[in-house]
Tab-separated table of C-alpha atoms and ligand atoms in Angstrom:
chain	number	residue	atom	x	y	z
Y	123	MET	CA	30.381	-16.968	-1.454
Y	124	LYS	CA	30.997	-15.717	2.072
Y	125	ALA	CA	28.028	-16.253	4.401
Y	126	GLY	CA	26.395	-12.999	5.436
Y	127	LYS	CA	28.455	-10.834	3.041
Y	128	ARG	CA	26.338	-7.930	1.828
Y	129	LEU	CA	26.364	-6.641	-1.732
Y	130	LYS	CA	27.312	-2.949	-1.643
Y	131	GLY	CA	25.093	-0.625	-3.658
Y	132	VAL	CA	22.601	-3.330	-4.647
Y	133	VAL	CA	18.914	-2.637	-4.071
Y	134	ILE	CA	16.210	-5.136	-4.983
Y	135	SER	CA	12.520	-4.488	-4.608
Y	136	LYS	CA	9.736	-7.012	-4.759
Y	137	PRO	CA	6.163	-5.938	-5.487
Y	138	ILE	CA	3.411	-7.256	-3.228
Y	139	VAL	CA	-0.309	-6.808	-2.826
Y	140	TYR	CA	-1.992	-7.110	0.540
Y	141	GLY	CA	-5.387	-6.346	1.921
Y	142	ASN	CA	-8.773	-7.885	2.379
Y	143	ILE	CA	-11.965	-8.818	0.647
Y	144	ALA	CA	-15.231	-9.065	2.588
Y	145	THR	CA	-18.787	-10.161	1.858
Y	146	GLU	CA	-21.836	-9.646	3.977
Y	147	LEU	CA	-23.387	-12.837	5.353
Y	148	LEU	CA	-26.922	-12.945	4.034
Y	149	SER	CA	-28.205	-15.446	6.591
Y	150	LYS	CA	-26.995	-14.424	10.025
Y	151	LYS	CA	-27.026	-17.403	12.376
Y	152	THR	CA	-24.745	-15.718	14.924
Y	153	ASP	CA	-23.708	-12.117	15.610
Y	154	HIS	CA	-21.180	-12.498	12.768
Y	155	THR	CA	-22.097	-10.188	9.913
Y	156	HIS	CA	-19.307	-10.762	7.354
Y	157	LYS	CA	-17.003	-13.346	5.872
Y	158	TRP	CA	-13.587	-11.934	5.033
Y	159	THR	CA	-10.155	-12.935	3.765
Y	160	VAL	CA	-6.970	-11.038	4.508
Y	161	PHE	CA	-4.038	-11.921	2.259
Y	162	LEU	CA	-0.516	-11.221	1.098
Y	163	ARG	CA	0.424	-12.196	-2.451
Y	164	GLY	CA	2.312	-11.219	-5.590
Y	165	PRO	CA	0.513	-8.595	-7.736
Y	166	ASN	CA	0.235	-11.149	-10.512
Y	167	GLY	CA	-0.899	-13.884	-8.138
Y	168	GLN	CA	2.614	-15.302	-8.616
Y	169	ASP	CA	4.596	-17.258	-6.030
Y	170	ILE	CA	6.470	-15.030	-3.580
Y	171	SER	CA	7.451	-17.832	-1.195
Y	172	TYR	CA	11.000	-18.058	-2.625
Y	173	PHE	CA	12.051	-15.023	-0.588
Y	174	ILE	CA	9.678	-15.403	2.358
Y	175	HIS	CA	10.231	-17.614	5.383
Y	176	LYS	CA	6.977	-17.063	7.259
Y	177	VAL	CA	3.965	-14.750	7.321
Y	178	GLU	CA	2.050	-14.001	10.497
Y	179	PHE	CA	-1.339	-12.300	10.635
Y	180	LYS	CA	-2.183	-10.787	13.995
Y	181	LEU	CA	-5.954	-10.498	14.381
Y	182	HIS	CA	-8.039	-8.742	17.012
Y	183	GLU	CA	-7.890	-10.459	20.392
Y	184	THR	CA	-11.590	-11.371	20.158
Y	185	PHE	CA	-10.507	-14.117	17.726
Y	186	VAL	CA	-9.448	-17.552	18.986
Y	187	ASN	CA	-5.702	-18.135	18.348
Y	188	ASN	CA	-5.399	-14.600	17.073
Y	189	THR	CA	-1.895	-14.991	15.606
Y	190	ARG	CA	-2.025	-17.116	12.463
Y	191	ALA	CA	1.301	-18.160	10.959
Y	192	PHE	CA	2.024	-19.606	7.503
Y	193	LYS	CA	5.286	-21.056	6.268
Y	194	THR	CA	3.855	-21.798	2.823
Y	195	PRO	CA	1.411	-19.971	0.540
Y	196	PRO	CA	-1.334	-19.033	0.251
Y	197	TYR	CA	-0.617	-16.444	2.905
Y	198	GLU	CA	-4.185	-15.706	3.886
Y	199	VAL	CA	-6.758	-16.005	6.650
Y	200	THR	CA	-10.465	-16.430	6.038
Y	201	GLU	CA	-12.785	-15.763	8.972
Y	202	THR	CA	-16.219	-14.577	9.838
Y	203	GLY	CA	-16.772	-11.727	12.287
Y	204	TRP	CA	-18.674	-8.608	13.192
Y	205	GLY	CA	-16.232	-5.744	13.280
Y	206	GLU	CA	-13.428	-3.874	11.558
Y	207	PHE	CA	-9.982	-3.708	13.170
Y	208	GLU	CA	-6.329	-3.352	12.307
Y	209	ILE	CA	-4.491	-6.477	11.173
Y	210	ILE	CA	-0.719	-6.645	11.470
Y	211	THR	CA	0.917	-8.773	8.780
Y	212	LYS	CA	4.458	-9.632	9.791
Y	213	ILE	CA	6.710	-10.963	7.036
Y	214	TYR	CA	9.787	-12.971	8.043
Y	215	PHE	CA	12.665	-13.573	5.635
Y	216	PRO	CA	15.004	-16.580	5.510
Y	217	PRO	CA	17.673	-16.569	8.259
Y	218	MET	CA	20.486	-16.369	5.659
Y	219	SER	CA	19.054	-13.016	4.514
Y	220	GLY	CA	19.902	-11.308	7.790
Y	221	GLU	CA	16.778	-9.192	7.174
Y	222	LYS	CA	14.552	-8.062	10.043
Y	223	PRO	CA	10.850	-8.910	9.725
Y	224	ILE	CA	8.636	-6.275	8.093
Y	225	SER	CA	5.215	-5.403	9.540
Y	226	LEU	CA	2.350	-4.147	7.398
Y	227	TYR	CA	-0.628	-2.497	9.070
Y	228	HIS	CA	-3.942	-3.034	7.389
Y	229	MET	CA	-7.405	-1.878	8.400
Y	230	LEU	CA	-9.835	-4.716	7.767
Y	231	LYS	CA	-12.715	-3.232	5.773
Y	232	LEU	CA	-16.111	-4.869	5.883
Y	233	TYR	CA	-18.321	-2.003	4.738
Y	234	PRO	CA	-18.389	-0.063	1.447
Y	235	PRO	CA	-17.315	3.592	1.519
Y	236	GLU	CA	-19.851	5.861	3.251
Y	237	SER	CA	-20.631	7.655	-0.045
Y	238	GLN	CA	-21.643	4.350	-1.712
Y	239	SER	CA	-23.363	2.634	1.202
Y	240	GLN	CA	-26.876	3.432	-0.075
Y	241	THR	CA	-26.297	2.091	-3.584
Y	242	TRP	CA	-23.995	-0.876	-2.808
Y	243	PRO	CA	-25.591	-4.067	-4.269
Y	244	LYS	CA	-26.422	-6.710	-1.639
Y	245	GLY	CA	-23.731	-9.371	-1.501
Y	246	LYS	CA	-21.202	-7.412	-3.583
Y	247	PRO	CA	-17.725	-7.959	-2.076
Y	248	VAL	CA	-15.880	-5.025	-0.525
Y	249	ASN	CA	-12.205	-4.866	-1.521
Y	250	ASN	CA	-9.458	-3.030	0.268
Y	251	PHE	CA	-6.150	-3.889	-1.430
Y	252	PHE	CA	-2.814	-2.111	-1.392
Y	253	TYR	CA	0.177	-2.334	-3.691
Y	254	ASP	CA	3.560	-1.993	-2.057
Y	255	GLU	CA	7.174	-2.938	-2.605
Y	256	LEU	CA	9.508	-4.720	-0.218
Y	257	VAL	CA	12.885	-3.087	-0.651
Y	258	PHE	CA	16.048	-5.009	0.171
Y	259	SER	CA	19.043	-2.799	0.420
Y	260	GLU	CA	22.475	-4.434	0.121
Y	261	PRO	CA	21.174	-8.013	0.448
Y	262	THR	CA	23.484	-10.831	1.467
Y	263	GLU	CA	24.910	-12.783	-1.466
Y	264	GLU	CA	22.773	-15.812	-0.626
Y	265	PHE	CA	19.593	-13.746	-0.372
Y	266	PHE	CA	20.450	-11.953	-3.630
Y	267	GLU	CA	20.668	-15.363	-5.339
Y	268	ALA	CA	17.290	-16.350	-3.931
Y	269	LEU	CA	15.679	-13.018	-4.847
Y	270	THR	CA	16.856	-13.065	-8.444
Y	271	LYS	CA	16.597	-16.795	-9.244
Y	272	GLY	CA	13.082	-17.374	-7.964
Y	273	ALA	CA	11.205	-14.753	-9.957
Y	274	ASP	CA	8.837	-16.420	-12.405
Y	275	GLY	CA	7.836	-14.117	-15.224
Y	276	PRO	CA	6.788	-10.483	-15.050
Y	277	GLU	CA	6.123	-9.312	-11.523
Y	278	ILE	CA	3.381	-6.841	-12.344
Y	279	PRO	CA	0.746	-7.731	-14.949
Y	280	LEU	CA	0.426	-5.549	-18.031
Y	281	LYS	CA	-3.277	-4.927	-17.724
Y	282	VAL	CA	-5.915	-4.838	-14.997
Y	283	SER	CA	-8.078	-7.974	-14.919
Y	284	GLY	CA	-10.378	-9.488	-12.305
Y	285	THR	CA	-8.779	-9.205	-8.880
Y	286	GLN	CA	-5.420	-8.082	-10.366
Y	287	VAL	CA	-6.126	-4.424	-9.865
Y	288	PHE	CA	-2.526	-3.213	-10.055
Y	289	SER	CA	-0.845	-3.322	-13.455
Y	290	LEU	CA	1.867	-1.639	-15.513
Y	291	GLU	CA	-0.981	0.082	-17.343
Y	292	SER	CA	-2.523	1.455	-14.122
Y	293	GLU	CA	0.943	2.477	-12.939
Y	294	ALA	CA	1.485	4.422	-16.188
Y	295	ALA	CA	-1.957	6.056	-15.838
Y	296	GLU	CA	-1.103	7.052	-12.256
Y	297	CYS	CA	2.225	8.537	-13.474
Y	298	ASN	CA	0.331	10.542	-16.101
Y	299	ARG	CA	-2.092	11.835	-13.477
Y	300	LEU	CA	0.825	12.846	-11.256
Y	301	GLU	CA	2.625	14.560	-14.151
Y	302	THR	CA	-0.524	16.498	-15.051
Y	303	ALA	CA	-0.948	17.527	-11.421
Y	304	VAL	CA	2.701	18.617	-11.169
Y	305	ALA	CA	2.325	20.646	-14.391
Y	306	GLN	CA	-0.814	22.309	-13.002
Y	307	VAL	CA	0.868	23.138	-9.706
Y	308	THR	CA	3.949	24.485	-11.510
Y	309	GLY	CA	1.710	26.592	-13.784
Y	310	LYS	CA	-0.158	28.054	-10.787
Y	311	TYR	CA	3.125	28.640	-8.957
Y	312	ASN	CA	4.561	30.582	-11.911
Y	313	GLU	CA	1.340	32.544	-12.291
Y	314	TYR	CA	1.405	33.576	-8.609
Y	315	LYS	CA	5.115	34.351	-8.833
Y	316	ASP	CA	4.463	36.709	-11.790
Y	317	ARG	CA	1.557	38.324	-9.953
Y	318	SER	CA	3.627	38.710	-6.819
Y	319	ARG	CA	6.465	40.334	-8.818
Y	320	ALA	CA	4.005	42.727	-10.492
Y	321	ALA	CA	2.570	43.614	-7.072
Y	322	GLU	CA	6.056	44.263	-5.690
Y	323	ILE	CA	6.873	46.571	-8.610
Y	324	GLU	CA	3.578	48.380	-8.093
Y	325	ALA	CA	4.239	48.689	-4.332
Y	326	ALA	CA	7.722	50.101	-4.976
Y	327	LYS	CA	6.258	52.625	-7.430
Y	328	LEU	CA	3.617	53.679	-4.885
Y	329	ARG	CA	6.262	54.034	-2.183
Y	330	ARG	CA	8.255	56.306	-4.521
Y	331	ASP	CA	5.125	58.356	-5.296
Y	332	ILE	CA	4.357	58.739	-1.579
Y	333	ALA	CA	7.960	59.819	-0.894
Y	334	ALA	CA	7.747	62.360	-3.733
Y	335	ILE	CA	4.449	63.762	-2.413
Y	336	GLU	CA	5.850	63.943	1.137
Y	337	ALA	CA	8.993	65.684	-0.136
Y	338	ALA	CA	6.879	68.236	-2.043
Y	339	GLN	CA	4.857	69.201	1.075
T	213	SLL	C1	-15.051	-2.865	16.784
T	213	SLL	N1	-12.888	-2.209	17.594
T	213	SLL	O1	-15.570	-2.663	17.877
T	213	SLL	C2	-13.559	-3.114	16.769
T	213	SLL	C3	-13.249	-4.526	17.144
T	213	SLL	C4	-13.431	-6.909	16.568
T	213	SLL	C5	-14.073	-7.874	15.655
T	213	SLL	C6	-13.705	-5.484	16.144
T	213	SLL	C7	-14.681	-11.479	16.468
T	213	SLL	C8	-15.373	-12.598	15.836
T	213	SLL	C9	-15.439	-13.772	16.740
T	213	SLL	C10	-14.734	-10.195	15.648
T	213	SLL	O2	-15.308	-10.061	14.593
T	213	SLL	N2	-14.094	-9.179	16.231
T	213	SLL	O3	-16.157	-13.638	17.735
T	213	SLL	O4	-14.850	-14.798	16.448
T	213	SLL	O5	-15.684	-2.837	15.732
């Protein structure tokens, strides 16, 4: 194995889930209104540390020591606070990977969606999670080894359960929804195309009629 040699044509992607969960503080001793946790993890809750060197969460500058770094899981920060802001999660990969760090931008959510704010049960957590994939294009041989050896079991769970809100099942349902939408759009497109053709034929006929009338005058 030659250090740093990249594997041509090889692409490996690793699923991740990141985001935050927040609960309202019911007894407010300070101006802090919520307790929240921002995290990065595998969609199945599985270990992702075998291809990660370090994770940094950059919080709003109103927080003490606002950059929090973790070399081992869990990659998460729990805090209390009073406001929503953007958190930058910077993922560093092992030096032998030659990969640049990746930054994820996440809006910390403390409040339920506007449309549900009236009916939201007191104390019910607010979730704002995202599924994403880290894509490694032409990894180094050493990183390839690490990426493929470390995986423990399926990377996305089959079914939705508890906090595992992304699953193969939900992915398939999403694909179905997209296919239905594409079919609807294609149907509408064809319908308009037919109508537009009919209108063009009609317009051509009218132009001919007008020319004939003009010629007859
Ligand atoms: C806002 N633009 O005004 C945002 C900023 C900052 C939130 C939100 C600090 C907590 C602490 C905290 O919650 N900052 O004092 O430790 O809503």
